Coordinates of C-alpha atoms and ligand atoms in Angstrom, one line a residue:
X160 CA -25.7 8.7 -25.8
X161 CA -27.4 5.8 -24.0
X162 CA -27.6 3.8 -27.1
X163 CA -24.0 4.4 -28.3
X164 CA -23.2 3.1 -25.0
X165 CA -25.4 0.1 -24.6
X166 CA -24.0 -0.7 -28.5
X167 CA -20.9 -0.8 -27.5
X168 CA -21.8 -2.7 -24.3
X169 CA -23.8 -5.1 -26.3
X170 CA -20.9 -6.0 -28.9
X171 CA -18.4 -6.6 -25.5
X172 CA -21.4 -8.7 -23.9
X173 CA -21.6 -10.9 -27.0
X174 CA -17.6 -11.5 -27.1
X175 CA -17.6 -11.6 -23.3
X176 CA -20.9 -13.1 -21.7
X177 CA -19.4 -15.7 -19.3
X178 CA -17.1 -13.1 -17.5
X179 CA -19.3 -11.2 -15.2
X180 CA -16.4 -9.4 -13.3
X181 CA -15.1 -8.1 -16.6
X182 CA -18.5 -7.0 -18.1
X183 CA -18.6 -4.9 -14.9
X184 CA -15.4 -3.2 -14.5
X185 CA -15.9 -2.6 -18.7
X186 CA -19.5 -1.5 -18.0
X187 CA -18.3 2.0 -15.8
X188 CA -16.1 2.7 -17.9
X189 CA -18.0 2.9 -20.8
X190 CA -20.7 5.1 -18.8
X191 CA -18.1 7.9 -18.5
X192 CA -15.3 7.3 -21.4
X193 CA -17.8 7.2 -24.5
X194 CA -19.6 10.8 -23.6
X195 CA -15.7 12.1 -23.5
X196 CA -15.4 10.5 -26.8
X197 CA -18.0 11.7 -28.6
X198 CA -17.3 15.0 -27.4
X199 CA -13.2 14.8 -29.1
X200 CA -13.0 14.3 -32.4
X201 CA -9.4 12.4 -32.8
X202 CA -10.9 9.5 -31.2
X203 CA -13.9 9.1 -33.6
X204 CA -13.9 6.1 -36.2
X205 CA -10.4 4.5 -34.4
X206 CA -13.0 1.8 -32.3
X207 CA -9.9 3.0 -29.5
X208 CA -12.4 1.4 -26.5
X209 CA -13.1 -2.1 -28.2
X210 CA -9.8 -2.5 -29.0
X211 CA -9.0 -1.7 -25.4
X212 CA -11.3 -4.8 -23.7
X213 CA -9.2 -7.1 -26.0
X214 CA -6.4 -8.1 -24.5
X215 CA -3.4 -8.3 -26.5
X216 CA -1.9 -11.2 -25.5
X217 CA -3.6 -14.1 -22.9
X218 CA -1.8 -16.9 -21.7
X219 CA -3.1 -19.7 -19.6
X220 CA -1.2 -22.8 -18.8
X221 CA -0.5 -26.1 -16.5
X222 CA 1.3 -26.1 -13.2
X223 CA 2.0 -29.2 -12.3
X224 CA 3.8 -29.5 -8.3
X225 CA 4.2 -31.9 -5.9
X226 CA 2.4 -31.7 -2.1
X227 CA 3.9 -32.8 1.3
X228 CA 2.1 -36.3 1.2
X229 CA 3.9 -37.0 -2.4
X230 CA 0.5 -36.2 -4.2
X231 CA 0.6 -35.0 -7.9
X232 CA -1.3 -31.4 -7.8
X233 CA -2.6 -29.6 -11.2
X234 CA -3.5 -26.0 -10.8
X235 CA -4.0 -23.3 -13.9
X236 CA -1.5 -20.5 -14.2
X237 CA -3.1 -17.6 -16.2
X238 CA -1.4 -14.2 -17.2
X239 CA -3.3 -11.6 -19.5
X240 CA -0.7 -9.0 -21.0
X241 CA -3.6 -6.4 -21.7
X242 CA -2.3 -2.8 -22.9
X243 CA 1.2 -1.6 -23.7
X244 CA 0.8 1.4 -25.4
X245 CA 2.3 3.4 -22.5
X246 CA 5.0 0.9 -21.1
X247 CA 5.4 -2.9 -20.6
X248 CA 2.7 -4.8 -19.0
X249 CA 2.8 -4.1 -15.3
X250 CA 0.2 -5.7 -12.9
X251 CA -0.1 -8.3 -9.7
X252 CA -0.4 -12.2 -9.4
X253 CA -3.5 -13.5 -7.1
X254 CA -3.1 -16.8 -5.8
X255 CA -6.7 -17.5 -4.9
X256 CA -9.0 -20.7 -5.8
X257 CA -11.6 -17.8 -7.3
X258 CA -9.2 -16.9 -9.6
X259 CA -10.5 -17.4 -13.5
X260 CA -10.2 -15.7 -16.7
X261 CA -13.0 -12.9 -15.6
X262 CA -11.7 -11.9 -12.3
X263 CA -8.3 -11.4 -14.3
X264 CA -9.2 -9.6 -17.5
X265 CA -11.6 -6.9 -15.3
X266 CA -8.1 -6.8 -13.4
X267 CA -5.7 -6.0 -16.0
X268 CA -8.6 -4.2 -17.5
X269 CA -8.3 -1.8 -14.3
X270 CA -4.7 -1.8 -14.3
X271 CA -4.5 -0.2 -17.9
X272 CA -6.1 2.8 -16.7
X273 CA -4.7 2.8 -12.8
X274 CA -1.1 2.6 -14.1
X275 CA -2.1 5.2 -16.6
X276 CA -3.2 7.8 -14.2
X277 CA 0.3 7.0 -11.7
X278 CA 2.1 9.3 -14.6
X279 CA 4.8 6.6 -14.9
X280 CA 5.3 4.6 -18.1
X281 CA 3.7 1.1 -17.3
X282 CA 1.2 -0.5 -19.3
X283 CA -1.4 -3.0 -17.9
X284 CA -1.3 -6.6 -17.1
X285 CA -2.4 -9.5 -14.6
X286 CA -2.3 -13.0 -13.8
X287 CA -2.5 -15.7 -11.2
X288 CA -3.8 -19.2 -10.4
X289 CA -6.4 -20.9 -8.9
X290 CA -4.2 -22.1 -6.2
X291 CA -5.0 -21.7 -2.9
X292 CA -2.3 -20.7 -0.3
X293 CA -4.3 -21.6 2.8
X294 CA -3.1 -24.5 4.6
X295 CA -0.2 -25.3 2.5
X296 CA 3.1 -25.7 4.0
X297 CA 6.1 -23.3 3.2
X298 CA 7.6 -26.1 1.2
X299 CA 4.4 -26.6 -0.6
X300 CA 4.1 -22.9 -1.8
X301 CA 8.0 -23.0 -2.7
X302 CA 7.4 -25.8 -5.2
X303 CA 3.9 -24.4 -6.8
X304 CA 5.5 -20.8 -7.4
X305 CA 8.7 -22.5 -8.5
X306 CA 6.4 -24.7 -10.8
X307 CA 4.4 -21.4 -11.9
X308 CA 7.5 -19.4 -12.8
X309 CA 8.6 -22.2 -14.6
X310 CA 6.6 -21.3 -17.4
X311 CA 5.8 -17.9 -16.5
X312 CA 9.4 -16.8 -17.0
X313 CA 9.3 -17.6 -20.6
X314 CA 5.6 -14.9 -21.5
X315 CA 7.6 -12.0 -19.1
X316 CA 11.0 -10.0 -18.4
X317 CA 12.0 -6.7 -16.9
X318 CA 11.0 -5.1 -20.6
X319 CA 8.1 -7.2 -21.6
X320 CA 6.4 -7.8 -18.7
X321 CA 7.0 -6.6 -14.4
X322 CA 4.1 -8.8 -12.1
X323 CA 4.1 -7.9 -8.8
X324 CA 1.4 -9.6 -6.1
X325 CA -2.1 -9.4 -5.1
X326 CA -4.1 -11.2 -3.1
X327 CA -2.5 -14.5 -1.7
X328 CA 1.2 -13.5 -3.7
X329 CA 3.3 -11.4 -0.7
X330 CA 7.2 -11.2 0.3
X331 CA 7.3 -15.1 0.9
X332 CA 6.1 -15.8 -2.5
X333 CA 7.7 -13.2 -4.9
X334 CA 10.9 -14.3 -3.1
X335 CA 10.1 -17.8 -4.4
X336 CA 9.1 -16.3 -7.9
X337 CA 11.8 -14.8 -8.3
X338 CA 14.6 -17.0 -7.6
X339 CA 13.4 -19.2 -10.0
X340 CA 12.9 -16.7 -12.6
X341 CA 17.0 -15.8 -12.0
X342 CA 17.8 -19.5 -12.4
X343 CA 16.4 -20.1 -15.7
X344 CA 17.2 -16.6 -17.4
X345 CA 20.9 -16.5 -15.6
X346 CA 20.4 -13.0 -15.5
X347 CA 19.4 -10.7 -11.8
X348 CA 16.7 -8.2 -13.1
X349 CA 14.2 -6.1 -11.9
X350 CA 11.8 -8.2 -13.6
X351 CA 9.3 -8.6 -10.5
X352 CA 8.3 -5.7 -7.6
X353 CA 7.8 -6.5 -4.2
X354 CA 11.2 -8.0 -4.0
X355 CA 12.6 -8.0 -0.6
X356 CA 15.5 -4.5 0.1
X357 CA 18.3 -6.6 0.3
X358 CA 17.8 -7.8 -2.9
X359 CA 16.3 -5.2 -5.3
X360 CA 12.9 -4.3 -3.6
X361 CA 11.9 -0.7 -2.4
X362 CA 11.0 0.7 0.8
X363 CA 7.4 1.5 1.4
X364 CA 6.3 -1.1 -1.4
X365 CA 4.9 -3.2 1.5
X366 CA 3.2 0.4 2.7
X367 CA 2.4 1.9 -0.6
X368 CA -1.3 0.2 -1.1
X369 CA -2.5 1.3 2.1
X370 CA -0.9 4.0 2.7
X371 CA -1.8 5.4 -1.0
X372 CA -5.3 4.7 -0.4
X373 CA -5.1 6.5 3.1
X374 CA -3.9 9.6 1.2
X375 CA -6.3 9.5 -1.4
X376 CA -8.9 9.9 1.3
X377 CA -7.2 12.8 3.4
X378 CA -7.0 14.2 -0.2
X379 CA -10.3 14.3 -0.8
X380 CA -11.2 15.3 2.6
X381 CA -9.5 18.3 2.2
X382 CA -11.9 19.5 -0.1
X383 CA -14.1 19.8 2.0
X384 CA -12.1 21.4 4.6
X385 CA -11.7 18.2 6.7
X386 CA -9.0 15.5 7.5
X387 CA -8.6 12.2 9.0
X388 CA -7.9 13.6 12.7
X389 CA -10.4 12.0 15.2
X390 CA -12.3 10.1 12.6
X391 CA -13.7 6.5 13.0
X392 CA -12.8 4.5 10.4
X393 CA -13.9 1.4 9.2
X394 CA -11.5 -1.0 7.5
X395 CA -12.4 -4.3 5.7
X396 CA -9.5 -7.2 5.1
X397 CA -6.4 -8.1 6.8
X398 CA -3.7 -8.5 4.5
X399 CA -1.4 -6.2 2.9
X400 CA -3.4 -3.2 1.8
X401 CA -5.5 -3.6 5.0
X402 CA -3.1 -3.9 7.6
X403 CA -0.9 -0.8 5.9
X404 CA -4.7 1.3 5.5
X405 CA -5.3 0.8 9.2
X406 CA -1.3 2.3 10.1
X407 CA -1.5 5.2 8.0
X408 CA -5.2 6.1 9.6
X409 CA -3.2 5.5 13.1
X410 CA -0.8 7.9 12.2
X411 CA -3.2 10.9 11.1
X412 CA -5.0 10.5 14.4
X413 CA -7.5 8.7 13.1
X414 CA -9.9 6.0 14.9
X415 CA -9.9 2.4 13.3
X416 CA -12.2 0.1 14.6
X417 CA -13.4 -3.0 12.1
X418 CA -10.7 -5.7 10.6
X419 CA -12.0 -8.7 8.7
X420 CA -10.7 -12.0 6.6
X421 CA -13.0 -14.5 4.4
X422 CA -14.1 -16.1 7.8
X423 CA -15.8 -12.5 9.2
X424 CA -14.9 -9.6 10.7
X425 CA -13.7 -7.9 14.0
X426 CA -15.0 -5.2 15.7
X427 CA -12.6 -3.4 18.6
X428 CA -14.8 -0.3 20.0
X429 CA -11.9 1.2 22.0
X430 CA -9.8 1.2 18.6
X431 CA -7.3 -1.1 16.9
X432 CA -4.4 0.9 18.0
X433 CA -0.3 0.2 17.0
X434 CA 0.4 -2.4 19.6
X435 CA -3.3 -4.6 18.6
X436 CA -1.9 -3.7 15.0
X437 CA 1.4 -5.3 15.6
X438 CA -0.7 -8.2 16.7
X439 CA -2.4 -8.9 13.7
X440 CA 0.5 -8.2 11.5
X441 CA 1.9 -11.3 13.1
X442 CA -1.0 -13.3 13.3
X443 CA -1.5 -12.5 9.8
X444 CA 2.4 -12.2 8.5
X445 CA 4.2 -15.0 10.1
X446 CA 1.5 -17.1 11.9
X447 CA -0.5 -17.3 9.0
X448 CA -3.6 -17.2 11.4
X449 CA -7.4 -15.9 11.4
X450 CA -9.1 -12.8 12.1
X451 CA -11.1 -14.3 15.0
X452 CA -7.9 -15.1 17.0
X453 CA -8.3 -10.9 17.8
X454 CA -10.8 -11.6 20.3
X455 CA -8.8 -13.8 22.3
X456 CA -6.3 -11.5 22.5
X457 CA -8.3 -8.7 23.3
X458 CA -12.0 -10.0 24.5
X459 CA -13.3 -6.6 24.5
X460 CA -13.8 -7.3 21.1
X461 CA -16.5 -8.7 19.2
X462 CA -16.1 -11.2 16.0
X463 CA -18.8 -11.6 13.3
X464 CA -18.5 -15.0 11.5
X465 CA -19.5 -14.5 8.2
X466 CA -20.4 -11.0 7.5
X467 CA -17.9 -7.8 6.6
X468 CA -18.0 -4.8 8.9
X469 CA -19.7 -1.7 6.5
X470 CA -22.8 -2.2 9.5
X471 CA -20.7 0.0 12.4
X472 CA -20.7 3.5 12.6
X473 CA -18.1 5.4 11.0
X474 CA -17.1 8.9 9.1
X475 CA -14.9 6.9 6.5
X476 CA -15.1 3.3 5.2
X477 CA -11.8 1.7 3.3
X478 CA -12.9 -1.6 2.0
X479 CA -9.6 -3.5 1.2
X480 CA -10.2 -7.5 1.4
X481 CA -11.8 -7.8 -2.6
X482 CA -14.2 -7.6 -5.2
X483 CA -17.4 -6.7 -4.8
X484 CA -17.4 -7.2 -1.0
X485 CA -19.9 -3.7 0.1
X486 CA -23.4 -4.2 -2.5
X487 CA -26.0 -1.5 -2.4
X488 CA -27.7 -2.7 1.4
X489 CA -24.1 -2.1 2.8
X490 CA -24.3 1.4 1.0
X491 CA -27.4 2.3 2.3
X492 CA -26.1 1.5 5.6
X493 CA -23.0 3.3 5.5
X494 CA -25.0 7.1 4.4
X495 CA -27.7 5.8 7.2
X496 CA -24.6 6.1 9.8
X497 CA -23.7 8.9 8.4
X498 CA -20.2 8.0 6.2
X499 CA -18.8 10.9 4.6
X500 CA -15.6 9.0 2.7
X501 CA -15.1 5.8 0.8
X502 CA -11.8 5.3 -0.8
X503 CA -11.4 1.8 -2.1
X504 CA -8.0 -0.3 -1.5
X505 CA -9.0 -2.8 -2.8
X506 CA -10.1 -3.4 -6.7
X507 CA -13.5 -2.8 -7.4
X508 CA -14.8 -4.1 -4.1
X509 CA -17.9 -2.0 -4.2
X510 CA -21.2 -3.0 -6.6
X511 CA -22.1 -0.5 -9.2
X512 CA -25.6 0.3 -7.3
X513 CA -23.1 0.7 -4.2
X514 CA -21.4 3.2 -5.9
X515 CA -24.6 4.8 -7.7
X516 CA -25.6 5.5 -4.0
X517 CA -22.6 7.1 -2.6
X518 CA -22.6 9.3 -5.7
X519 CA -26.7 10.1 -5.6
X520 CA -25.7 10.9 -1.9
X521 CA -22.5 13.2 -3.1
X522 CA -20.3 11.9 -0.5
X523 CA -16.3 11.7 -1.1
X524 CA -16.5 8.3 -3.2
X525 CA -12.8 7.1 -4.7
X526 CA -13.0 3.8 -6.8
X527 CA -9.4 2.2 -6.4
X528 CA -8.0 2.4 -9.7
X529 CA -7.2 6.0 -8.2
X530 CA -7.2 5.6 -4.8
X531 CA -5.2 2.2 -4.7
X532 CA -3.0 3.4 -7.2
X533 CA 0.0 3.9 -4.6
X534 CA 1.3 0.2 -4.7
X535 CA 1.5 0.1 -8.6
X536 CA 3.1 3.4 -8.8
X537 CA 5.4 2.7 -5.8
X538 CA 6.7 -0.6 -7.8
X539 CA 7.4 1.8 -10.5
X540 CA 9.7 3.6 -8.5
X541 CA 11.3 0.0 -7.4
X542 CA 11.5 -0.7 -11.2
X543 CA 13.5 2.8 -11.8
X544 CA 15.6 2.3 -9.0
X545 CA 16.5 -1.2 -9.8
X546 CA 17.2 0.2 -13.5
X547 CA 19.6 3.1 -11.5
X548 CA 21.0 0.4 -9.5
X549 CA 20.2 2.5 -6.7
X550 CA 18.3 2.6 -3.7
X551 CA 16.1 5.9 -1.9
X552 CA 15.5 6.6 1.1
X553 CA 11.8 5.5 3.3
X554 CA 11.4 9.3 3.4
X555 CA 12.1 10.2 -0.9
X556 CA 10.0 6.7 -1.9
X557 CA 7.1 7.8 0.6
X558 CA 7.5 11.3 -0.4
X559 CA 6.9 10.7 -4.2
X560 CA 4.0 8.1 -3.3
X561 CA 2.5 11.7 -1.8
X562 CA 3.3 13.3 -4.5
X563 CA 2.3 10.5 -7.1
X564 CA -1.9 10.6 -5.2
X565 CA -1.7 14.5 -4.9
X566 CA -1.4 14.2 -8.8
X567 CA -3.7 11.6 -9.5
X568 CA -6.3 13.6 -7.1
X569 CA -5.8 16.1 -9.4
X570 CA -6.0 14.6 -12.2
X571 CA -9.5 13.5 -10.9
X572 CA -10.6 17.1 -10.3
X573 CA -9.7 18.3 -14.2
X574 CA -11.5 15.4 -15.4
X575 CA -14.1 14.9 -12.8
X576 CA -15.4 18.0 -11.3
X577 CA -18.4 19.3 -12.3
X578 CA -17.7 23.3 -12.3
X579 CA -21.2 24.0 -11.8
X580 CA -22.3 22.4 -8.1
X581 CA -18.4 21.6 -7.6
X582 CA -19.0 18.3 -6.8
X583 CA -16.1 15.7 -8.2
X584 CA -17.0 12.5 -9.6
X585 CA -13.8 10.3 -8.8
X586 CA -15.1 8.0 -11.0
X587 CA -15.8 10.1 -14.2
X588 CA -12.7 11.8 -13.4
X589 CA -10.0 8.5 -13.4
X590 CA -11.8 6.9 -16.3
X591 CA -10.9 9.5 -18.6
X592 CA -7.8 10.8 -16.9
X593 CA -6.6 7.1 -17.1
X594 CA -8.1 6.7 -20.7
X595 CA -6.9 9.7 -22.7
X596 CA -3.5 8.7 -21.6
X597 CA -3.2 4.9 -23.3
X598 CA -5.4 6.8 -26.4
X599 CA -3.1 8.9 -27.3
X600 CA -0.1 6.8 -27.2
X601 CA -2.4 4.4 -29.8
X602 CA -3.4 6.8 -31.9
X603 CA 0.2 7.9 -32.3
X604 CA 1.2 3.7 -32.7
X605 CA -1.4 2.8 -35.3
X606 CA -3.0 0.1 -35.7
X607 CA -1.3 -2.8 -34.1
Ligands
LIG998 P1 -3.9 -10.2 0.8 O1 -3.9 -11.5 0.3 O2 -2.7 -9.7 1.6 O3 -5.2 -9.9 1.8 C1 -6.4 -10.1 1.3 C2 -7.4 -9.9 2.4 O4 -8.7 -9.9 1.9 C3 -7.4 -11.0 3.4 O5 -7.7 -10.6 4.7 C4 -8.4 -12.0 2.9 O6 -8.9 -12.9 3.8 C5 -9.5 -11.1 2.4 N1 -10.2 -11.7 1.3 C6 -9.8 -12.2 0.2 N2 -10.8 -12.7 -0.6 C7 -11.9 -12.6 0.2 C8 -13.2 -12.9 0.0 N3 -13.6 -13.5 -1.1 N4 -14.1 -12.5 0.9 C9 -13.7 -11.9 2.1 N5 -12.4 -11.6 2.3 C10 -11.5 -11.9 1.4 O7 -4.2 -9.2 -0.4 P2 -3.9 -7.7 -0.6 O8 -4.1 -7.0 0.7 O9 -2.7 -7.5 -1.3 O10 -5.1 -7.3 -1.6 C11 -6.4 -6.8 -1.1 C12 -7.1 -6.1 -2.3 O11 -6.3 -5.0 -2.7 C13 -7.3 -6.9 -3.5 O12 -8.6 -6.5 -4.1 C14 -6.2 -6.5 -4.4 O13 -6.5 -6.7 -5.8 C15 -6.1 -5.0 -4.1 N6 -4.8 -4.4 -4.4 C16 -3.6 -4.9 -3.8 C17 -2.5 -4.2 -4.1 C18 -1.2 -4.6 -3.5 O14 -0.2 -3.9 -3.6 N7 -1.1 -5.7 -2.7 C19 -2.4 -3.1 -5.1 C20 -3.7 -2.6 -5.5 C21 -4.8 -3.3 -5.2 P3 -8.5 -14.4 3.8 O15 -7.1 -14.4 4.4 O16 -9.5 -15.1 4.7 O17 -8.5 -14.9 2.4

């Protein structure tokens, strides 16, 4: 088996050697989806996996904008349209000055088995630019997503192609995005999520992220006869999936204590409760501030320039800032303190000898293309209700966002669970739940 793998992993290397993110996110894969298909016989001799790492289509092009002080700026737009066998492409923009063809194909890589696992029909896709946000006026971010869209509109539509954001694209900028997509197509579609509700979007999109990833965790707490209630959590990032992560954990009576940004993080021993939460929303939301302004609001608080919180004591860490942010020290710190739950909102923020420890140590590990799932699925349920022209209710959207993690939890168990020490491996168990999905929809297509 080892050798089948490393073959495969060997041909992807060859094709792929510059993108380290990718090579990653294809690497665990391939530990856990080539043993399932050497074991089923429809998927022999159909090379379905290597065809799966290439994207099918991958754009990258010019934006072109003008800043405040008149200067000409040229940033790269990207967009890699990755798997449609189960739907149109469906995946976020990031807007961050890290952004490059790697970071983006093990994205949209991801997404093909994430969207797979929500049960609704959305292929995978992802994009972005190696713009940076910070610091730029909201003239400034008008024009460059105005300038972005002005080619992006032509690769996408509410059939072909549904982005939505990531890191760096929120509210603000898919409002911008989208008015300029409406412009040059003359039409109003749902063709992006995360659209404001007065004009198309969905309540509990903002939510879904964090909250999904919040009831992935009581999910798999559960299992073990435990909940949220009284726990100390330990939450890295601010923005969207963060900030939504840390309510949800309010509301289940649990304890959050750490918040960080890029610049370090924030630790609040007598808890980040609703009103300090409110706080950073709108530090964060409309002030456009850093984390380290916390501990002049509350100077009980401590702030760590520079390093992310996975040092404090806590039953259950939710890393949510990015990739690859908690490595295999931060691990070993975590099971020292005794951490009985990781469920990732971000994508892939934890190393693969992070996650070989949490799963050596059998604790409740989630990687986030299940237990982030909640945003993609939630702008699936935007996308049907724009297609309805109808809206739900907070209560019916959050309701099937419940419903939408039971399912993928379970889907994890049937796949995952090993039924002789009963211990489920999240990871083995999205991999192929996500994969036999997007096989079986190519098999039936053919080769194309
Ligand atoms: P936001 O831009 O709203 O927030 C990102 C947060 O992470 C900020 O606090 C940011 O700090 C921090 N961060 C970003 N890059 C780094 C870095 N290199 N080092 C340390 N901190 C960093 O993004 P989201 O909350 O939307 O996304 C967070 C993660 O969740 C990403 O991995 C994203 O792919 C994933 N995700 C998001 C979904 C969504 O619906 N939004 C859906 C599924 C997954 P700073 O402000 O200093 O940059």
């Amino acid at each position: 088996m080892k050798h089948k793998i490393e073959g495969f992993l060997d041909l992807v290397r060859q094709r792929n050697g510059l993108e380290p993110e990718f090579l990653q996110a294809v690497e665990e894969v391939a530990e856990t989806v080539i043993p399932y298909i050497v074991q089923h016989d429809i998927y022999h001799g159909k090379n379905i996996l290597l065809r799966m790492v290439e994207p099918e289509r991958a754009v990258m092009f010019r934006v072109n904008w003008v800043d405040d002080s008149g200067e000409i700026q040229v940033n790269r737009g990207y967009r890699i349209q990755m798997n449609s066998a189960i739907g149109p492409y469906k995946g976020g923009l990031r807007f961050h000055p890290t952004v490059n063809m790697s970071i983006l194909k093990f994205l949209a890589f991801e997404q093909v088995f994430k969207n797979s696992l929500t049960t609704l029909p959305m292929g995978g896709g992802k994009g972005g630019s190696d713009f940076d946000p910070k610091g730029k006026s909201d003239n400034e971010i008008m024009r460059f997503c105005h300038a972005f869209m002005s080619e992006l509109f032509r690769h996408i539509g509410p059939n072909t192609d549904i982005p939505a954001g990531d890191i760096g694209v929120g509210g603000r900028e898919i409002g911008f995005l989208f008015g300029m997509y409406k412009k040059l197509k003359n039409e109003f579609t749902g063709v992006l999520t995360g659209k404001g509700v007065t004009w198309g979007g969905s309540l509990i999109r903002p939510e879904a992220t964090g909250y999904g990833t919040v009831y992935f965790a009581q999910k798999m707490l559960q299992t073990k006869g435990n909940d949220i209630k009284g726990k100390t959590v330990t939450i890295s990032g601010s923005g969207n999936v963060a900030q939504f992560a840390a309510e949800k954990v309010l509301q289940l009576g649990g304890k959050v204590i750490t918040l960080s940004d890029s610049s370090g993080y924030i630790v609040d021993d007598n808890g980040i409760d609703e009103e300090k939460l409110a706080y950073v929303m709108d530090l964060k939301n409309n002030k456009r501030g850093r984390i380290s302004a916390y501990v002049e609001a509350y100077p009980s608080a401590r702030f760590f320039p520079n390093k992310t919180p996975w040092g404090e004591l806590c039953d259950i860490a939710l890393p949510c800032a990015t990739q690859n942010e908690l490595d295999e020290s931060d691990a070993k710190t975590l099971l020292d303190n005794g951490c009985v739950c990781v469920s990732e909102g971000a994508n892939m923020p934890s190393t693969k000898e992070a996650i070989v420890l949490f799963q050596r140590a059998k604790i409740l590990f989630a990687p986030g293309k299940a237990s982030n799932a909640g945003g993609v699925a939630t702008s699936g349920l935007e996308m049907t209700q724009n297609s309805l022209r109808y809206n739900w209710t907070r209560k019916e959207v959050d309701d099937k966002l419940k419903e939408i993690m039971g399912n993928i939890h379970d889907k994890c168990i049937k796949y995952g669970k090993d039924e002789k020490t009963g211990y489920i491996d999240y990871v083995k168990g999205a991999n192929i739940a996500g994969f036999v999905k997007v096989a079986d929809a190519m098999l039936a297509q053919g080769v194309v």
